[in-house]
Structure formats: structure tokens, C-alpha cells
Short mmCIF file of C-alpha atoms in Angstrom, two decimals:
data_model
loop_
_atom_site.label_atom_id
_atom_site.label_comp_id
_atom_site.label_asym_id
_atom_site.label_seq_id
_atom_site.Cartn_x
_atom_site.Cartn_y
_atom_site.Cartn_z
CA MET A 1 16.68 -10.99 11.24
CA ARG A 2 13.77 -13.36 11.80
CA VAL A 3 10.47 -12.29 10.23
CA LEU A 4 6.86 -13.23 10.94
CA LEU A 5 5.00 -12.59 7.67
CA VAL A 6 1.27 -12.47 8.37
CA GLY A 7 -0.82 -13.04 5.25
CA ALA A 8 -0.13 -15.50 2.44
CA GLY A 9 -2.40 -14.01 -0.20
CA GLY A 10 -1.20 -12.45 -3.42
CA VAL A 11 1.10 -9.85 -1.87
CA GLY A 12 2.32 -12.18 0.87
CA THR A 13 3.19 -14.90 -1.63
CA ALA A 14 5.00 -12.38 -3.85
CA ILE A 15 6.97 -11.24 -0.79
CA THR A 16 8.24 -14.78 -0.23
CA ARG A 17 9.31 -15.11 -3.87
CA ILE A 18 11.23 -11.84 -3.77
CA ALA A 19 12.74 -12.41 -0.32
CA ALA A 20 13.91 -15.92 -1.21
CA ARG A 21 16.50 -14.36 -3.53
CA ARG A 22 17.97 -12.11 -0.80
CA PRO A 23 20.37 -13.18 1.99
CA PHE A 24 19.61 -10.53 4.63
CA PHE A 25 17.30 -12.59 6.90
CA GLU A 26 17.72 -15.84 8.81
CA HIS A 27 14.14 -17.14 8.79
CA MET A 28 10.67 -16.09 7.60
CA ALA A 29 7.58 -17.73 9.13
CA VAL A 30 4.68 -17.43 6.68
CA ALA A 31 1.43 -17.33 8.67
CA ASP A 32 -2.16 -17.32 7.48
CA ARG A 33 -5.55 -18.28 8.87
CA ASP A 34 -5.71 -20.70 5.94
CA PHE A 35 -2.79 -23.01 6.75
CA ALA A 36 -2.95 -24.63 3.30
CA ARG A 37 -2.36 -21.24 1.71
CA ALA A 38 0.70 -20.63 3.89
CA GLU A 39 2.01 -24.11 3.07
CA SER A 40 1.46 -23.50 -0.64
CA ALA A 41 3.40 -20.24 -0.55
CA VAL A 42 6.37 -21.97 1.07
CA ALA A 43 6.18 -25.08 -1.10
CA ALA A 44 6.23 -22.97 -4.27
CA LEU A 45 9.73 -21.77 -3.36
CA GLY A 46 11.18 -25.26 -3.83
CA GLU A 47 14.85 -25.46 -2.92
CA SER A 48 14.88 -21.71 -2.24
CA GLY A 49 12.47 -22.19 0.66
CA ALA A 50 14.87 -23.59 3.26
CA ARG A 51 14.67 -20.41 5.36
CA PHE A 52 10.85 -20.37 5.31
CA GLY A 53 8.20 -22.17 7.33
CA ALA A 54 4.39 -22.19 7.31
CA ALA A 55 2.12 -21.51 10.29
CA ARG A 56 -1.58 -21.18 11.03
CA LEU A 57 -2.52 -17.84 12.59
CA ASP A 58 -5.63 -15.72 13.16
CA ALA A 59 -4.50 -12.13 12.55
CA SER A 60 -7.39 -10.77 14.61
CA ASP A 61 -6.10 -12.46 17.79
CA PRO A 62 -3.29 -10.40 19.36
CA ALA A 63 -2.50 -13.10 21.92
CA ALA A 64 -2.04 -15.67 19.18
CA VAL A 65 0.14 -13.25 17.23
CA ARG A 66 2.36 -12.65 20.26
CA ALA A 67 2.63 -16.40 20.76
CA ALA A 68 3.67 -16.85 17.11
CA LEU A 69 6.32 -14.15 17.43
CA ALA A 70 7.71 -15.95 20.47
CA GLU A 71 7.49 -19.45 18.99
CA HIS A 72 9.36 -18.49 15.82
CA ARG A 73 11.73 -16.12 17.67
CA CYS A 74 10.88 -13.28 15.29
CA ASP A 75 12.12 -9.75 15.80
CA VAL A 76 10.01 -8.24 12.98
CA LEU A 77 6.32 -8.58 12.10
CA LEU A 78 5.53 -7.90 8.43
CA ASN A 79 1.81 -7.33 7.91
CA ALA A 80 0.54 -8.46 4.49
CA THR A 81 -3.15 -8.65 5.46
CA ASP A 82 -5.94 -6.22 4.61
CA PRO A 83 -6.37 -3.07 6.72
CA ARG A 84 -8.93 -4.63 9.08
CA PHE A 85 -6.10 -6.42 10.83
CA VAL A 86 -3.64 -3.53 11.13
CA MET A 87 -4.41 -2.68 14.73
CA PRO A 88 -4.34 -6.17 16.31
CA LEU A 89 -1.06 -6.93 14.53
CA PHE A 90 0.41 -3.51 15.33
CA GLU A 91 -0.57 -3.89 19.01
CA ALA A 92 0.77 -7.44 19.19
CA ALA A 93 4.16 -6.41 17.80
CA LEU A 94 4.42 -3.57 20.33
CA ALA A 95 3.44 -5.85 23.23
CA HIS A 96 6.00 -8.46 22.17
CA GLY A 97 8.80 -5.96 21.54
CA ALA A 98 9.14 -6.64 17.82
CA HIS A 99 9.61 -4.18 15.00
CA TYR A 100 6.57 -3.79 12.74
CA LEU A 101 6.03 -3.02 9.05
CA ASP A 102 2.81 -2.71 7.06
CA MET A 103 1.65 -1.59 3.63
CA ALA A 104 -1.70 -0.07 4.58
CA MET A 105 -2.53 1.87 7.72
CA SER A 106 -5.29 1.82 10.32
CA LEU A 107 -8.74 2.57 8.94
CA SER A 108 -10.45 5.94 8.78
CA GLN A 109 -13.94 6.93 9.86
CA PRO A 110 -15.78 9.70 7.99
CA HIS A 111 -16.84 12.85 9.79
CA PRO A 112 -20.30 12.13 11.28
CA THR A 113 -22.06 15.19 9.84
CA ARG A 114 -19.83 16.73 7.14
CA PRO A 115 -18.04 13.76 5.52
CA TYR A 116 -17.24 15.56 2.25
CA GLU A 117 -15.75 18.63 3.91
CA LYS A 118 -14.08 17.64 7.17
CA CYS A 119 -11.92 14.71 8.21
CA GLY A 120 -13.19 12.39 10.91
CA VAL A 121 -10.72 9.76 12.05
CA LYS A 122 -7.93 9.83 9.48
CA LEU A 123 -6.00 6.90 8.05
CA GLY A 124 -3.23 6.02 10.47
CA ASP A 125 -4.55 8.11 13.38
CA ALA A 126 -4.88 5.06 15.63
CA GLN A 127 -1.26 4.11 14.94
CA PHE A 128 0.22 7.56 15.42
CA GLU A 129 -1.62 7.83 18.76
CA ARG A 130 0.72 5.08 19.99
CA ALA A 131 3.91 6.72 18.66
CA ALA A 132 5.24 7.64 22.11
CA GLU A 133 4.91 4.04 23.32
CA TRP A 134 6.74 2.75 20.27
CA GLU A 135 9.48 5.31 20.76
CA ALA A 136 9.82 4.39 24.42
CA SER A 137 10.09 0.72 23.46
CA GLY A 138 13.02 1.46 21.16
CA ARG A 139 11.21 -0.38 18.36
CA LEU A 140 10.32 0.82 14.88
CA ALA A 141 6.84 0.71 13.36
CA LEU A 142 7.42 1.52 9.69
CA VAL A 143 3.92 2.16 8.37
CA GLY A 144 2.66 2.43 4.80
CA MET A 145 5.68 0.71 3.23
CA GLY A 146 4.16 -0.78 0.07
CA VAL A 147 4.18 0.88 -3.32
CA GLU A 148 1.42 3.43 -2.66
CA PRO A 149 1.92 4.35 0.10
CA GLY A 150 5.59 3.42 0.34
CA LEU A 151 7.67 3.93 -2.77
CA SER A 152 5.55 6.99 -3.58
CA ASP A 153 6.56 8.53 -0.22
CA VAL A 154 10.22 7.72 -0.88
CA PHE A 155 9.90 9.51 -4.22
CA ALA A 156 8.40 12.54 -2.43
CA ARG A 157 11.30 12.65 0.04
CA TYR A 158 13.85 12.26 -2.78
CA ALA A 159 12.26 15.14 -4.69
CA SER A 160 12.31 17.32 -1.58
CA ASP A 161 15.92 16.46 -0.73
CA GLU A 162 17.53 16.60 -4.17
CA LEU A 163 15.28 18.03 -6.88
CA PHE A 164 13.45 21.05 -5.47
CA ASP A 165 14.04 24.11 -3.30
CA GLU A 166 10.32 24.78 -2.86
CA ILE A 167 7.39 22.47 -3.59
CA GLU A 168 3.98 23.67 -4.68
CA GLU A 169 2.28 20.29 -5.03
CA ILE A 170 3.06 16.62 -4.52
CA GLY A 171 0.56 14.47 -6.38
CA ILE A 172 0.59 10.69 -6.31
CA ARG A 173 -0.69 9.46 -9.68
CA ASP A 174 -1.44 5.78 -10.33
CA GLY A 175 -2.56 4.39 -13.67
CA ALA A 176 -2.40 1.25 -15.80
CA ASP A 177 -3.46 -0.27 -19.10
CA LEU A 178 -4.04 -3.73 -17.62
CA THR A 179 -6.74 -5.99 -19.05
CA VAL A 180 -7.93 -9.36 -17.76
CA GLN A 181 -8.94 -11.84 -20.44
CA GLY A 182 -12.27 -13.59 -19.86
CA TYR A 183 -13.67 -11.26 -17.20
CA ASP A 184 -15.93 -8.24 -17.59
CA PHE A 185 -14.95 -7.06 -14.08
CA ALA A 186 -11.89 -8.39 -12.29
CA PRO A 187 -9.97 -6.01 -9.97
CA SER A 188 -6.20 -6.54 -9.95
CA PHE A 189 -6.03 -5.88 -6.19
CA SER A 190 -8.13 -6.77 -3.14
CA ILE A 191 -11.71 -5.61 -3.77
CA TRP A 192 -12.18 -5.23 0.00
CA THR A 193 -9.36 -2.66 0.14
CA THR A 194 -10.38 -1.06 -3.17
CA ILE A 195 -13.92 -0.43 -1.94
CA GLU A 196 -12.58 1.03 1.31
CA GLU A 197 -10.25 3.54 -0.29
CA CYS A 198 -12.42 4.46 -3.28
CA LEU A 199 -15.77 5.00 -1.54
CA ASN A 200 -14.47 6.80 1.54
CA PRO A 201 -14.24 10.60 1.28
CA PRO A 202 -10.89 11.44 -0.38
CA VAL A 203 -8.49 13.52 1.68
CA VAL A 204 -6.57 16.51 0.31
CA TYR A 205 -3.88 18.48 2.14
CA GLU A 206 -3.32 22.20 1.66
CA GLU A 207 -0.84 24.20 3.68
CA ASP A 208 -3.35 26.87 4.71
CA ARG A 209 -6.21 24.43 5.44
CA ALA A 210 -4.41 21.27 6.63
CA TRP A 211 -6.43 18.12 5.79
CA PHE A 212 -9.94 18.25 4.35
CA THR A 213 -12.19 15.96 2.33
CA THR A 214 -14.06 16.00 -0.98
CA ALA A 215 -16.69 13.80 -2.59
CA PRO A 216 -15.57 10.42 -3.98
CA PHE A 217 -14.15 10.49 -7.53
CA SER A 218 -13.80 14.28 -7.46
CA GLU A 219 -11.46 16.57 -9.45
CA PRO A 220 -10.95 14.34 -12.51
CA GLU A 221 -7.85 14.98 -14.60
CA VAL A 222 -6.15 13.20 -17.49
CA PHE A 223 -2.58 12.18 -16.67
CA ASP A 224 -0.20 10.86 -19.30
CA PHE A 225 1.58 7.80 -17.90
CA PRO A 226 4.99 6.71 -19.23
CA GLU A 227 6.31 3.64 -21.05
CA GLY A 228 3.39 3.31 -23.44
CA ILE A 229 0.52 3.36 -20.94
CA GLY A 230 -0.60 6.79 -22.11
CA PRO A 231 -3.39 9.14 -20.97
CA VAL A 232 -5.65 7.89 -18.17
CA GLU A 233 -8.34 9.84 -16.34
CA CYS A 234 -7.55 9.97 -12.61
CA VAL A 235 -9.78 11.00 -9.70
CA ASN A 236 -9.34 11.79 -6.01
CA VAL A 237 -9.18 8.72 -3.78
CA GLU A 238 -8.52 8.41 -0.05
CA HIS A 239 -4.92 7.28 0.44
CA GLU A 240 -2.25 7.26 3.11
CA GLU A 241 0.33 9.41 1.32
CA VAL A 242 -1.82 12.51 1.80
CA LEU A 243 -1.74 11.87 5.56
CA LEU A 244 1.94 10.85 5.70
CA VAL A 245 3.88 13.14 3.37
CA PRO A 246 2.96 16.50 4.97
CA ARG A 247 4.24 15.27 8.34
CA ARG A 248 7.83 15.46 7.04
CA ILE A 249 7.85 17.34 3.74
CA LYS A 250 6.90 20.97 3.20
CA ALA A 251 4.48 21.32 0.29
CA ARG A 252 1.60 23.67 -0.36
CA ARG A 253 -0.68 20.84 -1.54
CA VAL A 254 -0.65 17.02 -1.47
CA THR A 255 -3.11 14.84 -3.42
CA PHE A 256 -3.67 11.26 -4.49
CA LYS A 257 -5.41 10.42 -7.76
CA TYR A 258 -6.11 6.97 -9.15
CA GLY A 259 -6.90 5.95 -12.72
CA LEU A 260 -10.08 3.93 -12.21
CA GLY A 261 -12.05 4.38 -15.44
CA ASP A 262 -15.77 5.01 -15.90
CA GLU A 263 -16.72 1.31 -15.80
CA PHE A 264 -14.92 0.65 -12.53
CA ILE A 265 -16.37 3.79 -10.93
CA GLY A 266 -19.84 2.72 -12.12
CA VAL A 267 -19.49 -0.67 -10.43
CA LEU A 268 -18.32 0.92 -7.18
CA ARG A 269 -21.21 3.39 -7.23
CA ALA A 270 -23.66 0.52 -7.79
CA LEU A 271 -22.21 -1.47 -4.88
CA HIS A 272 -22.60 1.57 -2.66
CA THR A 273 -26.18 2.22 -3.80
CA LEU A 274 -27.11 -1.39 -3.00
CA GLY A 275 -25.31 -1.35 0.36
CA LEU A 276 -22.92 -4.05 -0.78
CA ASP A 277 -19.92 -2.01 0.31
CA ARG A 278 -20.95 -2.35 3.97
CA THR A 279 -18.74 -4.25 6.40
CA ASP A 280 -21.23 -4.69 9.25
CA PRO A 281 -22.88 -8.15 9.07
CA VAL A 282 -26.43 -8.61 7.83
CA SER A 283 -28.71 -11.59 8.56
CA VAL A 284 -29.18 -13.98 5.63
CA LYS A 285 -31.41 -17.05 5.57
CA SER A 286 -29.75 -20.27 4.41
CA ASP A 287 -30.35 -24.02 4.47
CA ALA A 288 -28.32 -24.10 7.68
CA GLY A 289 -30.47 -21.40 9.26
CA THR A 290 -29.92 -17.65 9.59
CA VAL A 291 -26.30 -16.60 9.27
CA LYS A 292 -24.62 -13.21 9.57
CA VAL A 293 -22.37 -12.14 6.71
CA SER A 294 -20.64 -8.93 5.68
CA PRO A 295 -21.92 -7.70 2.27
CA ARG A 296 -18.41 -6.64 1.31
CA ASP A 297 -17.06 -10.09 2.10
CA VAL A 298 -19.75 -11.57 -0.18
CA VAL A 299 -18.65 -9.28 -3.02
CA ALA A 300 -15.04 -10.36 -2.49
CA ALA A 301 -16.05 -14.05 -2.48
CA CYS A 302 -17.91 -13.63 -5.79
CA LEU A 303 -14.94 -12.13 -7.62
CA PRO A 304 -11.82 -13.95 -8.80
CA ASP A 305 -8.79 -13.92 -6.51
CA PRO A 306 -6.52 -11.14 -7.87
CA ALA A 307 -3.45 -13.27 -7.14
CA GLY A 308 -4.66 -15.87 -9.63
CA LEU A 309 -5.28 -13.51 -12.53
CA GLY A 310 -1.70 -13.17 -13.73
CA ASP A 311 -1.97 -15.67 -16.59
CA ARG A 312 -4.98 -13.78 -17.96
CA MET A 313 -3.63 -10.30 -17.35
CA HIS A 314 -1.90 -8.17 -19.97
CA GLY A 315 -0.34 -4.72 -19.83
CA LYS A 316 1.56 -2.52 -17.42
CA THR A 317 0.91 -0.77 -14.14
CA CYS A 318 2.53 2.50 -13.07
CA ALA A 319 2.90 4.01 -9.61
CA GLY A 320 4.48 7.40 -9.24
CA THR A 321 4.82 10.81 -7.65
CA TRP A 322 4.37 14.03 -9.61
CA VAL A 323 6.03 17.06 -8.06
CA LYS A 324 5.71 20.71 -9.04
CA GLY A 325 7.81 23.53 -7.61
CA THR A 326 10.99 25.50 -8.14
CA LYS A 327 14.71 24.74 -8.29
CA ASP A 328 17.34 27.48 -8.38
CA GLY A 329 14.60 30.04 -8.91
CA ARG A 330 13.16 28.26 -11.96
CA PRO A 331 9.85 26.36 -12.29
CA ARG A 332 10.19 22.60 -12.41
CA GLU A 333 7.88 19.59 -12.71
CA VAL A 334 8.92 15.94 -12.55
CA TYR A 335 7.20 12.59 -12.43
CA LEU A 336 9.10 9.89 -10.51
CA TYR A 337 7.70 6.50 -11.36
CA HIS A 338 7.93 2.73 -11.28
CA VAL A 339 6.41 0.63 -14.07
CA VAL A 340 5.93 -3.14 -14.03
CA ASP A 341 4.97 -5.20 -17.08
CA ASN A 342 2.74 -8.11 -16.11
CA GLN A 343 4.36 -10.47 -18.60
CA TRP A 344 7.75 -9.77 -17.03
CA SER A 345 6.62 -10.24 -13.40
CA MET A 346 4.80 -13.46 -14.28
CA ARG A 347 7.80 -14.83 -16.17
CA GLU A 348 10.36 -13.84 -13.53
CA TYR A 349 8.40 -14.41 -10.30
CA GLY A 350 5.06 -16.04 -11.12
CA SER A 351 3.26 -13.04 -9.58
CA GLN A 352 0.96 -10.60 -11.34
CA ALA A 353 2.23 -7.06 -11.74
CA VAL A 354 0.15 -5.19 -9.15
CA VAL A 355 0.85 -7.52 -6.23
CA TRP A 356 4.53 -7.88 -7.21
CA GLN A 357 4.96 -4.10 -7.39
CA THR A 358 3.48 -3.81 -3.91
CA ALA A 359 5.54 -6.67 -2.47
CA ILE A 360 9.02 -5.64 -3.53
CA ASN A 361 9.02 -2.49 -1.40
CA PRO A 362 8.59 -3.99 2.09
CA VAL A 363 11.25 -6.58 1.27
CA ALA A 364 13.71 -3.87 0.25
CA ALA A 365 12.81 -1.87 3.37
CA LEU A 366 13.43 -4.89 5.61
CA GLU A 367 16.83 -5.36 4.01
CA LEU A 368 17.75 -1.75 4.77
CA VAL A 369 16.57 -2.17 8.37
CA ALA A 370 18.46 -5.46 8.74
CA ASN A 371 21.66 -3.81 7.50
CA GLY A 372 21.24 -0.75 9.73
CA VAL A 373 20.80 1.66 6.81
CA TRP A 374 17.24 2.48 7.83
CA GLY A 375 16.31 2.63 11.49
CA GLY A 376 14.87 4.61 14.36
CA SER A 377 12.10 4.14 16.88
CA GLY A 378 8.47 5.20 17.02
CA VAL A 379 5.80 5.21 14.33
CA LEU A 380 7.38 6.46 11.09
CA GLY A 381 6.36 6.59 7.45
CA PRO A 382 8.71 5.93 4.50
CA GLU A 383 9.21 9.65 3.96
CA ALA A 384 11.07 9.75 7.29
CA MET A 385 13.88 7.59 5.86
CA PRO A 386 16.79 8.58 3.59
CA PRO A 387 15.54 7.88 0.06
CA ARG A 388 18.69 7.28 -1.96
CA PRO A 389 19.66 3.90 -0.39
CA PHE A 390 16.17 2.56 -1.09
CA LEU A 391 16.07 3.76 -4.69
CA ASP A 392 19.53 2.33 -5.32
CA LEU A 393 18.47 -1.00 -3.85
CA LEU A 394 15.46 -1.19 -6.18
CA GLY A 395 17.88 -1.19 -9.08
CA GLU A 396 19.84 -4.01 -7.45
CA TYR A 397 16.58 -5.96 -7.15
CA GLY A 398 16.05 -5.61 -10.90
CA ALA A 399 13.21 -3.10 -10.50
CA PRO A 400 14.59 0.24 -11.71
CA TRP A 401 12.62 3.45 -11.34
CA GLY A 402 12.40 6.38 -13.73
CA MET A 403 12.07 10.16 -13.80
CA ARG A 404 10.39 12.26 -16.43
CA GLU A 405 10.79 16.02 -16.64
CA GLU A 406 7.37 17.50 -17.36
#
């Protein structure tokens, strides 16, 4: 397997550090618009980097992406960029005849008149519209294969296959007790992506209504997270699992709730009130004349790079899937989860916990594809794949998962 990794930010760099320890691929070209960042990711591998190379690439240019796939003779494109670049990379991989894998899906668009009741364009719709072409090509587009979505979908499939006869609700629940020393506000993941998913209308699935939306930060609940994290208030957030899981798994209700905290929600509300969450450029006067900039890009530029916060970060992050239903005629609830301690991920890999937890899952998925354990053609989510081989492989990677009976 030869891989074109597009994006050498925090998650992309963590991918290289995890992949360098695995023998399943022949070569990985690490491409980024900032060539120095790609070079740095490769250089940091030292003697372990012999199978890696750096390249300059504009992810928004499908022709350039196809040329890079050809130049490096890659049969898989791994997308580690933010969701703005999903479609050009997805289209380029299809045109070239390469397999494709991402961790976040094509962007949504709210309903034009009833955004907090009805879905408009849903996350991933643009990708699933091309499913027949991918199937005809014989190539696999494995979408949403990070931690959430990704591992959370694998947990849902595992619960459906092995733990339940009937499922009432599948609820993805994400929480942490992470703190960042020296910063009053420092998101542990891309603020661009965080704004997108937290300020868009959250999507909920119910069997008798299909998909519908609510207001941002709706339906708060306190969820008790394992391994010392404890109770965290979680709220509805737009996320891919709600769009993916019901395609394959029968459940009466599917939700996603994120532990944001009052302070974080307050900042996001303020950004929205001021229009600083907008992505369309505005004209700004400068010494060099009038320039057009995206307000959201300005916000991202003013905040610290999440990838560089590891040395200041303390605590744990937890991603997991709560499932309620019946087994053998008896009620059952379980929480399947994966916890990463930041001190451990920094010591072992030099990557902060949130980006490392995201990065390990696409690497494990690629290994299963390379070995023929996972496969298929078309546009598929993680819940379409057999879960046990993936969960077993996580343990082999030194990242065991857990299950708590509720």
C-alpha cells in the first residue's frame, strides 16, 4: 500500500508517528500546502521515517491532487484536512482510481427557512450522492473514520452485532477533564471545525421521524465519564454519526452530545453574535490596501495551534458510544469507550491526547484494508465494517477500549 496523506497539522503529524511503527504500507507521502510543515512531520520521525516523504500540495486543487497521486504512485488518499477540502480530495481520488479515507464528511447546509426543525443538506450528502460511481469504480471511500465519527460507529456496530437484540437508543457521548495551562481559552481541536459542528443545527434521528434538527446546545444532560473524568454536562451537537449509524443499524433513536461547558458555549455564542463564525470573506482595510478575509480564519489565526498545546495540557479525553436496549428479553445499557491520558500520549508519541485519539483510528483502518480484512466498494461508513477485527487491533496498537455496564 502506498498512501498520500493530505494534511500535516496536528492529526496528520500524529498519523505519521503512529503509522511509522506499523509495517503494513510501503510508502506514505505527507503533503501540505505549507511544505515546511510536511517536512517537519517527516523529519520528526528520524530513523523511522525512511518510508515517508514530504510534498507541497494545495488540497483545494483536484488536478494537483491527482498529479500527486500519480507522482507518488499512491493507491490510497488519506484526508487529514478540515472539512472544507473533503469534496475536492474525494473527487480527485475517484478520478484517479484511488481508495479514499477521511475523518470528517462533506459539509452541511441548514434548511433555508426552518433550520431548527428540518434538515437541509446533511453532513455527507454530497459524498453519498456519488456512491454509485465509487461502487462502479471498484474503489472504497471509507468516510468518517476518525474517533468521532469512526471508532464511535464501530462501537455502535459491535453493540448491535454482539450485545443487543433490540436497540432503543445509540448516543455518542464525548467528554474530557482537559485543562491548558496559561490560556483562558484554548480549544484542543481545530476551532474552524469546532465552530462548524457546534453552531450548526444539531441533527437527531428517530425511527418514526427520520432526521430532524434542534437548536444548538439543546437537550443538556449530565453524563458520568469513566476513568476519573466524572460528570460532565453534554449538549446536542451536529455530528456525522447521527447521519451514518442509522444507515446500517436499527435503532429507535440516535444522538450525539458533546461536553462543552458553559464557558466554551459562551465563547461560541459570542462569536456567532459578532459574525465571527462566518466563512464568507469580508473586506478589511490594511496597510497593503483592502483585503478579503474569512472571519472564522481570523479567529483560528488568533488562537494557539491545538497541535502545540500538548506540553501545557493536562487530563484525559473520552470518546464513546452509549447504547440502551434489550438482550435476551432483559433491559441493558452499556457505554463503550476509549480514554486517552494526555501525559501518556505526549510521552509515547509527542502528540496531545485529542489529536492522537483521532489519528490512531484511520491508521488502524488502513491496516485492515491493506490486509484485506476490511474492504468493499462504494461510499461506506465505519459501521459497515466488521467491528471485532478493528477493536482487537486497537489493543495491539496499545490503545485498549473499555465497556461499562450502566
